[in-house]
PDB file of C-alpha atoms in Angstrom:
ATOM      1  CA  MET A 494     135.874 108.089  77.094  1.00 42.00           C
ATOM      2  CA  ALA A 495     132.905 110.360  76.939  1.00 42.00           C
ATOM      3  CA  MET A 496     130.288 107.913  76.251  1.00 39.00           C
ATOM      4  CA  MET A 497     131.037 105.214  77.948  1.00 37.00           C
ATOM      5  CA  LEU A 498     130.387 108.455  80.881  1.00 38.00           C
ATOM      6  CA  ARG A 499     127.154 109.397  79.620  1.00 42.00           C
ATOM      7  CA  SER A 500     126.166 105.593  79.469  1.00 41.00           C
ATOM      8  CA  THR A 501     126.442 105.648  83.230  1.00 37.00           C
ATOM      9  CA  VAL A 502     125.124 108.500  84.124  1.00 34.00           C
ATOM     10  CA  ALA A 503     122.183 107.544  82.059  1.00 39.00           C
ATOM     11  CA  ARG A 504     121.537 103.898  83.532  1.00 37.00           C
ATOM     12  CA  LEU A 505     121.998 105.491  87.011  1.00 35.00           C
ATOM     13  CA  VAL A 506     119.089 108.179  86.071  1.00 34.00           C
ATOM     14  CA  ARG A 507     116.728 105.248  85.161  1.00 36.00           C
ATOM     15  CA  LEU A 508     117.835 103.355  87.928  1.00 34.00           C
ATOM     16  CA  LYS A 509     116.850 106.374  90.266  1.00 38.00           C
ATOM     17  CA  ALA A 510     113.658 106.803  88.389  1.00 37.00           C
ATOM     18  CA  LEU A 511     112.337 103.198  89.136  1.00 33.00           C
ATOM     19  CA  ASN A 512     113.553 103.205  92.447  1.00 38.00           C
ATOM     20  CA  THR A 513     111.682 106.551  93.339  1.00 35.00           C
ATOM     21  CA  GLN A 514     108.836 104.648  91.316  1.00 33.00           C
ATOM     22  CA  THR A 515     108.703 101.716  93.760  1.00 32.00           C
ATOM     23  CA  VAL A 516     108.600 103.760  96.916  1.00 33.00           C
ATOM     24  CA  ARG A 517     105.898 105.699  95.129  1.00 31.00           C
ATOM     25  CA  ASN A 518     103.654 102.441  94.514  1.00 33.00           C
ATOM     26  CA  VAL A 519     104.079 101.397  98.071  1.00 38.00           C
ATOM     27  CA  SER A 520     103.552 104.411  99.306  1.00 42.00           C
ATOM     28  CA  ILE A 521     101.103 104.772 102.287  1.00 54.00           C
ATOM     29  CA  ASP A 522     100.905 108.620 102.415  1.00 60.00           C
ATOM     30  CA  ASN A 523      99.895 110.515  99.091  1.00 60.00           C
ATOM     31  CA  GLY A 524      99.094 113.835 100.772  1.00 62.00           C
ATOM     32  CA  LYS A 525      95.645 113.130 101.537  1.00 67.00           C
ATOM     33  CA  SER A 526      96.056 110.568 104.039  1.00 84.00           C
ATOM     34  CA  LYS A 527      95.084 110.688 107.729  1.00 94.00           C
ATOM     35  CA  ILE A 528      97.158 110.759 110.162  1.00 96.00           C
ATOM     36  CA  TYR A 529      96.866 109.479 113.252  1.00 97.00           C
ATOM     37  CA  GLU A 530      98.670 110.303 116.947  1.00 97.00           C
ATOM     38  CA  PHE A 531      99.681 107.586 118.921  1.00 97.00           C
ATOM     39  CA  ARG A 532      99.913 108.245 122.505  1.00 97.00           C
ATOM     40  CA  GLN A 533     100.972 106.376 125.453  1.00 97.00           C
ATOM     41  CA  TYR A 534     101.347 107.631 128.797  1.00 97.00           C
ATOM     42  CA  TRP A 535     102.494 105.680 132.230  1.00 98.00           C
ATOM     43  CA  LEU A 536     100.739 106.478 135.251  1.00 97.00           C
ATOM     44  CA  LYS A 537     102.406 106.744 138.615  1.00 97.00           C
ATOM     45  CA  PRO A 538     100.841 103.081 140.148  1.00 95.00           C
ATOM     46  CA  SER A 539      98.933 105.139 143.223  1.00 94.00           C
ATOM     47  CA  GLY A 540      97.727 107.438 139.922  1.00 94.00           C
ATOM     48  CA  VAL A 541      96.118 105.010 138.328  1.00 95.00           C
ATOM     49  CA  SER A 542      92.493 104.982 139.442  1.00 95.00           C
ATOM     50  CA  SER A 543      92.199 108.782 140.064  1.00 96.00           C
ATOM     51  CA  PHE A 544      93.436 109.186 135.803  1.00 97.00           C
ATOM     52  CA  MET A 545      91.022 106.845 134.764  1.00 96.00           C
ATOM     53  CA  LYS A 546      87.984 108.578 136.549  1.00 96.00           C
ATOM     54  CA  LEU A 547      89.124 111.878 135.605  1.00 97.00           C
ATOM     55  CA  PHE A 548      89.894 111.035 131.750  1.00 97.00           C
ATOM     56  CA  GLU A 549      85.704 109.419 132.229  1.00 96.00           C
ATOM     57  CA  GLU A 550      84.883 112.454 133.111  1.00 97.00           C
ATOM     58  CA  PHE A 551      86.278 114.784 130.927  1.00 97.00           C
ATOM     59  CA  ALA A 552      86.822 112.778 127.919  1.00 96.00           C
ATOM     60  CA  PRO A 553      82.943 114.339 126.754  1.00 96.00           C
ATOM     61  CA  THR A 554      84.994 117.548 126.686  1.00 97.00           C
ATOM     62  CA  ARG A 555      88.023 116.334 124.460  1.00 97.00           C
ATOM     63  CA  LEU A 556      86.007 114.060 122.481  1.00 96.00           C
ATOM     64  CA  LYS A 557      84.064 117.120 120.748  1.00 96.00           C
ATOM     65  CA  HIS A 558      87.210 118.306 119.587  1.00 97.00           C
ATOM     66  CA  SER A 559      88.869 115.605 117.304  1.00 96.00           C
ATOM     67  CA  GLU A 560      88.038 111.594 117.052  1.00 96.00           C
ATOM     68  CA  LEU A 561      89.331 109.295 118.921  1.00 96.00           C
ATOM     69  CA  LEU A 562      90.353 105.632 117.579  1.00 96.00           C
ATOM     70  CA  GLY A 563      90.844 103.755 120.574  1.00 95.00           C
ATOM     71  CA  TYR A 564      91.507 104.267 124.972  1.00 97.00           C
ATOM     72  CA  TRP A 565      92.623 101.359 126.159  1.00 97.00           C
ATOM     73  CA  THR A 566      95.099  99.995 129.911  1.00 97.00           C
ATOM     74  CA  VAL A 567      97.639  98.090 129.308  1.00 97.00           C
ATOM     75  CA  GLU A 568      96.494  94.822 131.025  1.00 97.00           C
ATOM     76  CA  LEU A 569      99.964  92.258 130.213  1.00 97.00           C
ATOM     77  CA  GLY A 570     102.745  93.364 128.793  1.00 96.00           C
ATOM     78  CA  GLY A 571     103.485  96.076 131.052  1.00 93.00           C
ATOM     79  CA  ILE A 572     101.722  97.943 134.050  1.00 94.00           C
ATOM     80  CA  ASN A 573     100.063 101.628 134.888  1.00 96.00           C
ATOM     81  CA  GLN A 574     100.302 102.409 131.344  1.00 97.00           C
ATOM     82  CA  VAL A 575      97.890 103.591 128.717  1.00 97.00           C
ATOM     83  CA  VAL A 576      97.947 103.678 125.487  1.00 98.00           C
ATOM     84  CA  HIS A 577      95.140 106.066 122.805  1.00 97.00           C
ATOM     85  CA  ILE A 578      94.927 106.734 119.235  1.00 98.00           C
ATOM     86  CA  TRP A 579      93.572 109.756 118.054  1.00 98.00           C
ATOM     87  CA  GLU A 580      92.370 110.701 114.596  1.00 97.00           C
ATOM     88  CA  TYR A 581      93.247 113.941 112.268  1.00 97.00           C
ATOM     89  CA  ASP A 582      92.082 114.829 108.277  1.00 96.00           C
ATOM     90  CA  SER A 583      95.796 116.743 108.228  1.00 95.00           C
ATOM     91  CA  PHE A 584      98.678 118.088 110.300  1.00 96.00           C
ATOM     92  CA  GLU A 585      96.887 121.155 109.862  1.00 96.00           C
ATOM     93  CA  GLN A 586      93.457 119.785 111.941  1.00 97.00           C
ATOM     94  CA  ARG A 587      96.000 118.762 114.832  1.00 97.00           C
ATOM     95  CA  SER A 588      97.395 121.870 114.839  1.00 97.00           C
ATOM     96  CA  ASN A 589      94.118 123.549 115.479  1.00 98.00           C
ATOM     97  CA  VAL A 590      92.696 121.018 117.559  1.00 98.00           C
ATOM     98  CA  ARG A 591      95.624 121.243 119.824  1.00 97.00           C
ATOM     99  CA  ALA A 592      95.527 125.444 119.444  1.00 98.00           C
ATOM    100  CA  ALA A 593      91.480 124.808 120.498  1.00 98.00           C
ATOM    101  CA  LEU A 594      92.136 122.249 123.826  1.00 97.00           C
ATOM    102  CA  ALA A 595      94.914 125.240 125.025  1.00 97.00           C
ATOM    103  CA  LYS A 596      91.539 127.828 124.948  1.00 97.00           C
ATOM    104  CA  ASP A 597      89.447 125.239 126.303  1.00 97.00           C
ATOM    105  CA  GLU A 598      89.044 126.544 129.874  1.00 96.00           C
ATOM    106  CA  GLN A 599      87.190 123.751 130.971  1.00 96.00           C
ATOM    107  CA  TRP A 600      89.559 120.850 129.470  1.00 97.00           C
ATOM    108  CA  VAL A 601      93.052 122.784 130.833  1.00 97.00           C
ATOM    109  CA  GLN A 602      91.102 123.459 134.320  1.00 97.00           C
ATOM    110  CA  GLY A 603      89.313 120.452 134.488  1.00 97.00           C
ATOM    111  CA  PHE A 604      91.367 117.775 132.952  1.00 97.00           C
ATOM    112  CA  VAL A 605      94.927 118.372 132.106  1.00 96.00           C
ATOM    113  CA  LYS A 606      95.678 120.519 135.669  1.00 96.00           C
ATOM    114  CA  ASN A 607      94.417 117.836 137.518  1.00 97.00           C
ATOM    115  CA  ALA A 608      96.128 115.059 135.680  1.00 97.00           C
ATOM    116  CA  PHE A 609      99.346 116.230 135.191  1.00 95.00           C
ATOM    117  CA  PRO A 610     100.534 114.936 139.207  1.00 96.00           C
ATOM    118  CA  TYR A 611      99.684 111.176 138.712  1.00 97.00           C
ATOM    119  CA  LEU A 612     101.848 110.974 134.771  1.00 96.00           C
ATOM    120  CA  ASP A 613     104.654 109.723 135.152  1.00 96.00           C
ATOM    121  CA  LYS A 614     105.935 109.059 131.270  1.00 96.00           C
ATOM    122  CA  GLN A 615     104.310 110.331 128.165  1.00 96.00           C
ATOM    123  CA  GLU A 616     105.256 109.654 124.522  1.00 95.00           C
ATOM    124  CA  ASN A 617     103.912 110.084 121.084  1.00 95.00           C
ATOM    125  CA  ALA A 618     104.274 109.610 117.682  1.00 95.00           C
ATOM    126  CA  VAL A 619     101.993 110.365 114.485  1.00 96.00           C
ATOM    127  CA  LEU A 620     101.590 107.321 112.023  1.00 96.00           C
ATOM    128  CA  TYR A 621     100.101 106.973 108.585  1.00 95.00           C
ATOM    129  CA  GLY A 622      97.727 103.839 108.078  1.00 96.00           C
ATOM    130  CA  ALA A 623      98.846 101.064 105.887  1.00 95.00           C
ATOM    131  CA  ASP A 624      96.877 102.244 102.521  1.00 92.00           C
ATOM    132  CA  TRP A 625      96.355  97.895 102.280  1.00 95.00           C
ATOM    133  CA  CYS A 626      93.701  97.882 105.882  1.00 95.00           C
ATOM    134  CA  ASP A 627      91.224  99.189 105.997  1.00 93.00           C
ATOM    135  CA  ILE A 628      90.933 100.851 109.720  1.00 94.00           C
ATOM    136  CA  GLN A 629      87.432  99.173 111.423  1.00 94.00           C
ATOM    137  CA  LYS A 630      86.843 101.935 114.280  1.00 92.00           C
ATOM    138  CA  ASP A 631      83.714  99.955 115.323  1.00 91.00           C
ATOM    139  CA  LYS A 632      85.151  97.585 116.426  1.00 93.00           C
ATOM    140  CA  ALA A 633      88.045  98.962 118.591  1.00 90.00           C
ATOM    141  CA  MET A 634      85.783  99.826 121.445  1.00 90.00           C
ATOM    142  CA  SER A 635      84.880  96.600 122.758  1.00 91.00           C
ATOM    143  CA  GLY A 636      86.628  92.472 123.422  1.00 95.00           C
ATOM    144  CA  SER A 637      90.425  92.036 124.260  1.00 97.00           C
ATOM    145  CA  PHE A 638      93.273  93.852 122.279  1.00 98.00           C
ATOM    146  CA  GLU A 639      96.757  93.758 121.489  1.00 98.00           C
ATOM    147  CA  LEU A 640      99.213  96.097 120.443  1.00 98.00           C
ATOM    148  CA  ALA A 641     101.862  95.081 118.500  1.00 97.00           C
ATOM    149  CA  SER A 642     105.105  96.719 118.315  1.00 97.00           C
ATOM    150  CA  TYR A 643     107.987  96.097 115.123  1.00 97.00           C
ATOM    151  CA  GLY A 644     110.800  97.645 114.765  1.00 96.00           C
ATOM    152  CA  MET A 645     111.895  96.728 110.966  1.00 97.00           C
ATOM    153  CA  LYS A 646     114.782  96.948 108.957  1.00 95.00           C
ATOM    154  CA  VAL A 647     115.642  99.928 107.880  1.00 94.00           C
ATOM    155  CA  GLY A 648     114.172 101.205 104.429  1.00 91.00           C
ATOM    156  CA  GLY A 649     110.946 101.222 105.054  1.00 91.00           C
ATOM    157  CA  PRO A 650     107.825  99.405 103.208  1.00 93.00           C
ATOM    158  CA  ALA A 651     109.361  99.599 100.361  1.00 92.00           C
ATOM    159  CA  VAL A 652     112.458  96.890 101.661  1.00 94.00           C
ATOM    160  CA  TRP A 653     109.840  95.137 103.922  1.00 95.00           C
ATOM    161  CA  GLY A 654     106.115  96.091 103.576  1.00 95.00           C
ATOM    162  CA  SER A 655     104.837  92.960 101.089  1.00 96.00           C
ATOM    163  CA  GLN A 656     106.310  90.576 103.831  1.00 97.00           C
ATOM    164  CA  LEU A 657     104.498  92.293 106.481  1.00 97.00           C
ATOM    165  CA  LYS A 658     101.260  92.688 104.688  1.00 97.00           C
ATOM    166  CA  ALA A 659     100.910  89.238 103.812  1.00 97.00           C
ATOM    167  CA  SER A 660     102.191  88.020 107.430  1.00 96.00           C
ATOM    168  CA  LEU A 661      99.433  89.929 108.809  1.00 97.00           C
ATOM    169  CA  LEU A 662      96.493  89.134 106.227  1.00 96.00           C
ATOM    170  CA  ALA A 663      97.685  85.273 107.116  1.00 94.00           C
ATOM    171  CA  HIS A 664      96.335  85.917 110.695  1.00 93.00           C
ATOM    172  CA  ALA A 665      93.715  87.894 110.086  1.00 94.00           C
ATOM    173  CA  ARG A 666      92.423  85.322 107.548  1.00 93.00           C
ATOM    174  CA  GLN A 667      92.666  82.572 110.300  1.00 92.00           C
ATOM    175  CA  GLY A 668      88.985  84.203 111.727  1.00 93.00           C
ATOM    176  CA  TYR A 669      89.926  83.957 115.328  1.00 94.00           C
ATOM    177  CA  CYS A 670      90.764  87.579 115.705  1.00 96.00           C
ATOM    178  CA  ASP A 671      90.139  90.836 113.984  1.00 96.00           C
ATOM    179  CA  LEU A 672      93.210  93.388 112.516  1.00 97.00           C
ATOM    180  CA  ILE A 673      92.398  96.863 113.830  1.00 97.00           C
ATOM    181  CA  GLY A 674      94.533  98.843 112.017  1.00 97.00           C
ATOM    182  CA  VAL A 675      98.576  98.569 110.964  1.00 98.00           C
ATOM    183  CA  TRP A 676     100.757 101.846 110.891  1.00 97.00           C
ATOM    184  CA  TYR A 677     103.737 103.083 110.074  1.00 96.00           C
ATOM    185  CA  THR A 678     105.604 105.475 111.557  1.00 93.00           C
ATOM    186  CA  ASP A 679     106.267 109.191 110.514  1.00 92.00           C
ATOM    187  CA  THR A 680     107.973 110.502 113.060  1.00 90.00           C
ATOM    188  CA  GLY A 681     109.246 108.872 116.497  1.00 86.00           C
ATOM    189  CA  ASP A 682     111.589 106.171 115.662  1.00 86.00           C
ATOM    190  CA  HIS A 683     111.800 105.632 111.922  1.00 87.00           C
ATOM    191  CA  ASN A 684     111.036 102.022 110.657  1.00 92.00           C
ATOM    192  CA  GLN A 685     108.278 101.358 113.444  1.00 95.00           C
ATOM    193  CA  VAL A 686     105.099  99.554 112.465  1.00 97.00           C
ATOM    194  CA  LYS A 687     102.053  99.464 115.367  1.00 97.00           C
ATOM    195  CA  VAL A 688      99.352  96.598 115.375  1.00 98.00           C
ATOM    196  CA  VAL A 689      96.286  96.464 116.617  1.00 98.00           C
ATOM    197  CA  TRP A 690      94.072  93.028 117.208  1.00 98.00           C
ATOM    198  CA  ARG A 691      91.227  92.660 118.376  1.00 97.00           C
ATOM    199  CA  TYR A 692      89.763  89.702 120.215  1.00 97.00           C
ATOM    200  CA  ASP A 693      86.328  87.852 121.523  1.00 96.00           C
ATOM    201  CA  SER A 694      88.711  87.365 125.013  1.00 96.00           C
ATOM    202  CA  PHE A 695      92.643  87.228 126.035  1.00 97.00           C
ATOM    203  CA  ASP A 696      92.115  83.120 125.891  1.00 97.00           C
ATOM    204  CA  ALA A 697      90.672  82.777 122.364  1.00 96.00           C
ATOM    205  CA  ARG A 698      93.400  84.733 121.434  1.00 96.00           C
ATOM    206  CA  ARG A 699      95.829  82.343 123.122  1.00 96.00           C
ATOM    207  CA  GLU A 700      93.474  79.493 121.481  1.00 95.00           C
ATOM    208  CA  GLY A 701      93.692  80.728 118.298  1.00 94.00           C
ATOM    209  CA  LYS A 702      96.807  81.151 117.727  1.00 92.00           C
ATOM    210  CA  ASN A 703      98.641  78.174 118.902  1.00 93.00           C
ATOM    211  CA  MET A 704      96.160  76.588 115.676  1.00 91.00           C
ATOM    212  CA  ALA A 705      97.151  79.194 113.772  1.00 90.00           C
ATOM    213  CA  HIS A 706     100.449  78.502 114.544  1.00 87.00           C
ATOM    214  CA  GLU A 707      99.839  74.650 112.960  1.00 92.00           C
ATOM    215  CA  ASP A 708      98.912  76.016 109.549  1.00 92.00           C
ATOM    216  CA  SER A 709     102.260  75.934 107.395  1.00 93.00           C
ATOM    217  CA  VAL A 710     101.877  78.377 104.916  1.00 92.00           C
ATOM    218  CA  LEU A 711     101.055  81.241 107.716  1.00 93.00           C
ATOM    219  CA  VAL A 712     103.701  79.548 109.341  1.00 94.00           C
ATOM    220  CA  ASN A 713     105.894  80.509 105.996  1.00 95.00           C
ATOM    221  CA  LYS A 714     104.946  83.394 105.847  1.00 95.00           C
ATOM    222  CA  MET A 715     105.490  84.580 109.437  1.00 94.00           C
ATOM    223  CA  ARG A 716     109.263  83.673 108.829  1.00 95.00           C
ATOM    224  CA  ASP A 717     109.379  85.657 105.874  1.00 96.00           C
ATOM    225  CA  ASN A 718     108.349  88.565 107.561  1.00 95.00           C
ATOM    226  CA  LEU A 719     110.583  88.082 110.490  1.00 94.00           C
ATOM    227  CA  LYS A 720     113.513  88.655 108.101  1.00 96.00           C
ATOM    228  CA  ASN A 721     112.924  92.010 108.533  1.00 97.00           C
ATOM    229  CA  VAL A 722     111.901  92.409 111.711  1.00 97.00           C
ATOM    230  CA  VAL A 723     114.932  93.731 114.249  1.00 96.00           C
ATOM    231  CA  SER A 724     112.635  93.949 117.231  1.00 96.00           C
ATOM    232  CA  HIS A 725     109.200  92.833 118.416  1.00 96.00           C
ATOM    233  CA  HIS A 726     106.789  94.315 121.264  1.00 96.00           C
ATOM    234  CA  ASN A 727     103.878  93.347 122.307  1.00 97.00           C
ATOM    235  CA  VAL A 728     101.468  94.053 125.091  1.00 98.00           C
ATOM    236  CA  LEU A 729      97.593  93.400 125.599  1.00 98.00           C
ATOM    237  CA  MET A 730      94.788  95.674 126.461  1.00 97.00           C
ATOM    238  CA  ASN A 731      91.757  96.748 127.875  1.00 96.00           C
ATOM    239  CA  PRO A 732      89.229  99.196 126.050  1.00 96.00           C
ATOM    240  CA  LEU A 733      88.031 101.684 128.387  1.00 94.00           C
ATOM    241  CA  PRO A 734      84.429 100.011 129.392  1.00 90.00           C
ATOM    242  CA  PHE A 735      82.703 104.119 129.393  1.00 87.00           C
ATOM    243  CA  LEU A 736      83.514 104.542 126.082  1.00 86.00           C
ATOM    244  CA  SER A 737      81.991 101.186 124.928  1.00 79.00           C
ATOM    245  CA  LYS A 738      78.205 101.909 126.047  1.00 66.00           C
TER     246      LYS A 738
END
């Protein structure tokens, strides 16, 4: 009996070690990864134009503090929304930036004070970039964009990461779009994936997807991935014109 118990305990220890190693092999956060803050604002319909003009005026002030990956207005799939992603080296850097912004009178008095009346709702989440996808910063400011948000099965990338990767890379290989980045949530709704695609135009997106869906290899990889997808929502977006100048 004692020998059987020791054998069972030893087997459980080995399984735990194996599971831990598996998670480590697909981890997107090695303690040195950059973090990305995904922010989404819902604006009051009457305040959209005024908010955008205000941000354009004070964007140089904000950009002195940290790096902006992209800032977009939602064109289809939602209205009166803006989406922006900010890059930080660490949580500490983000805290330092937020503290510096709070002391920046030009930002606080010029932008924050005047922007709040135009806001209806705000949400944010912290994301890590998927370690297999290089983020294309140089392509995030011009073109037409799609933000795809996936709710995945519980378990994280260890459960669904390989199928997701295969599906997204199969799309990217079609050549009609640029994969700007893939991110997994750390704070916010768990088991969420954010994917940003760039197209030359929304019509180019339409034509490319129609052709891609005739590719049997791609379709099969999509089906494998969809087995792990709980929810899916997408919006089409335009970058702020003044940021691409």
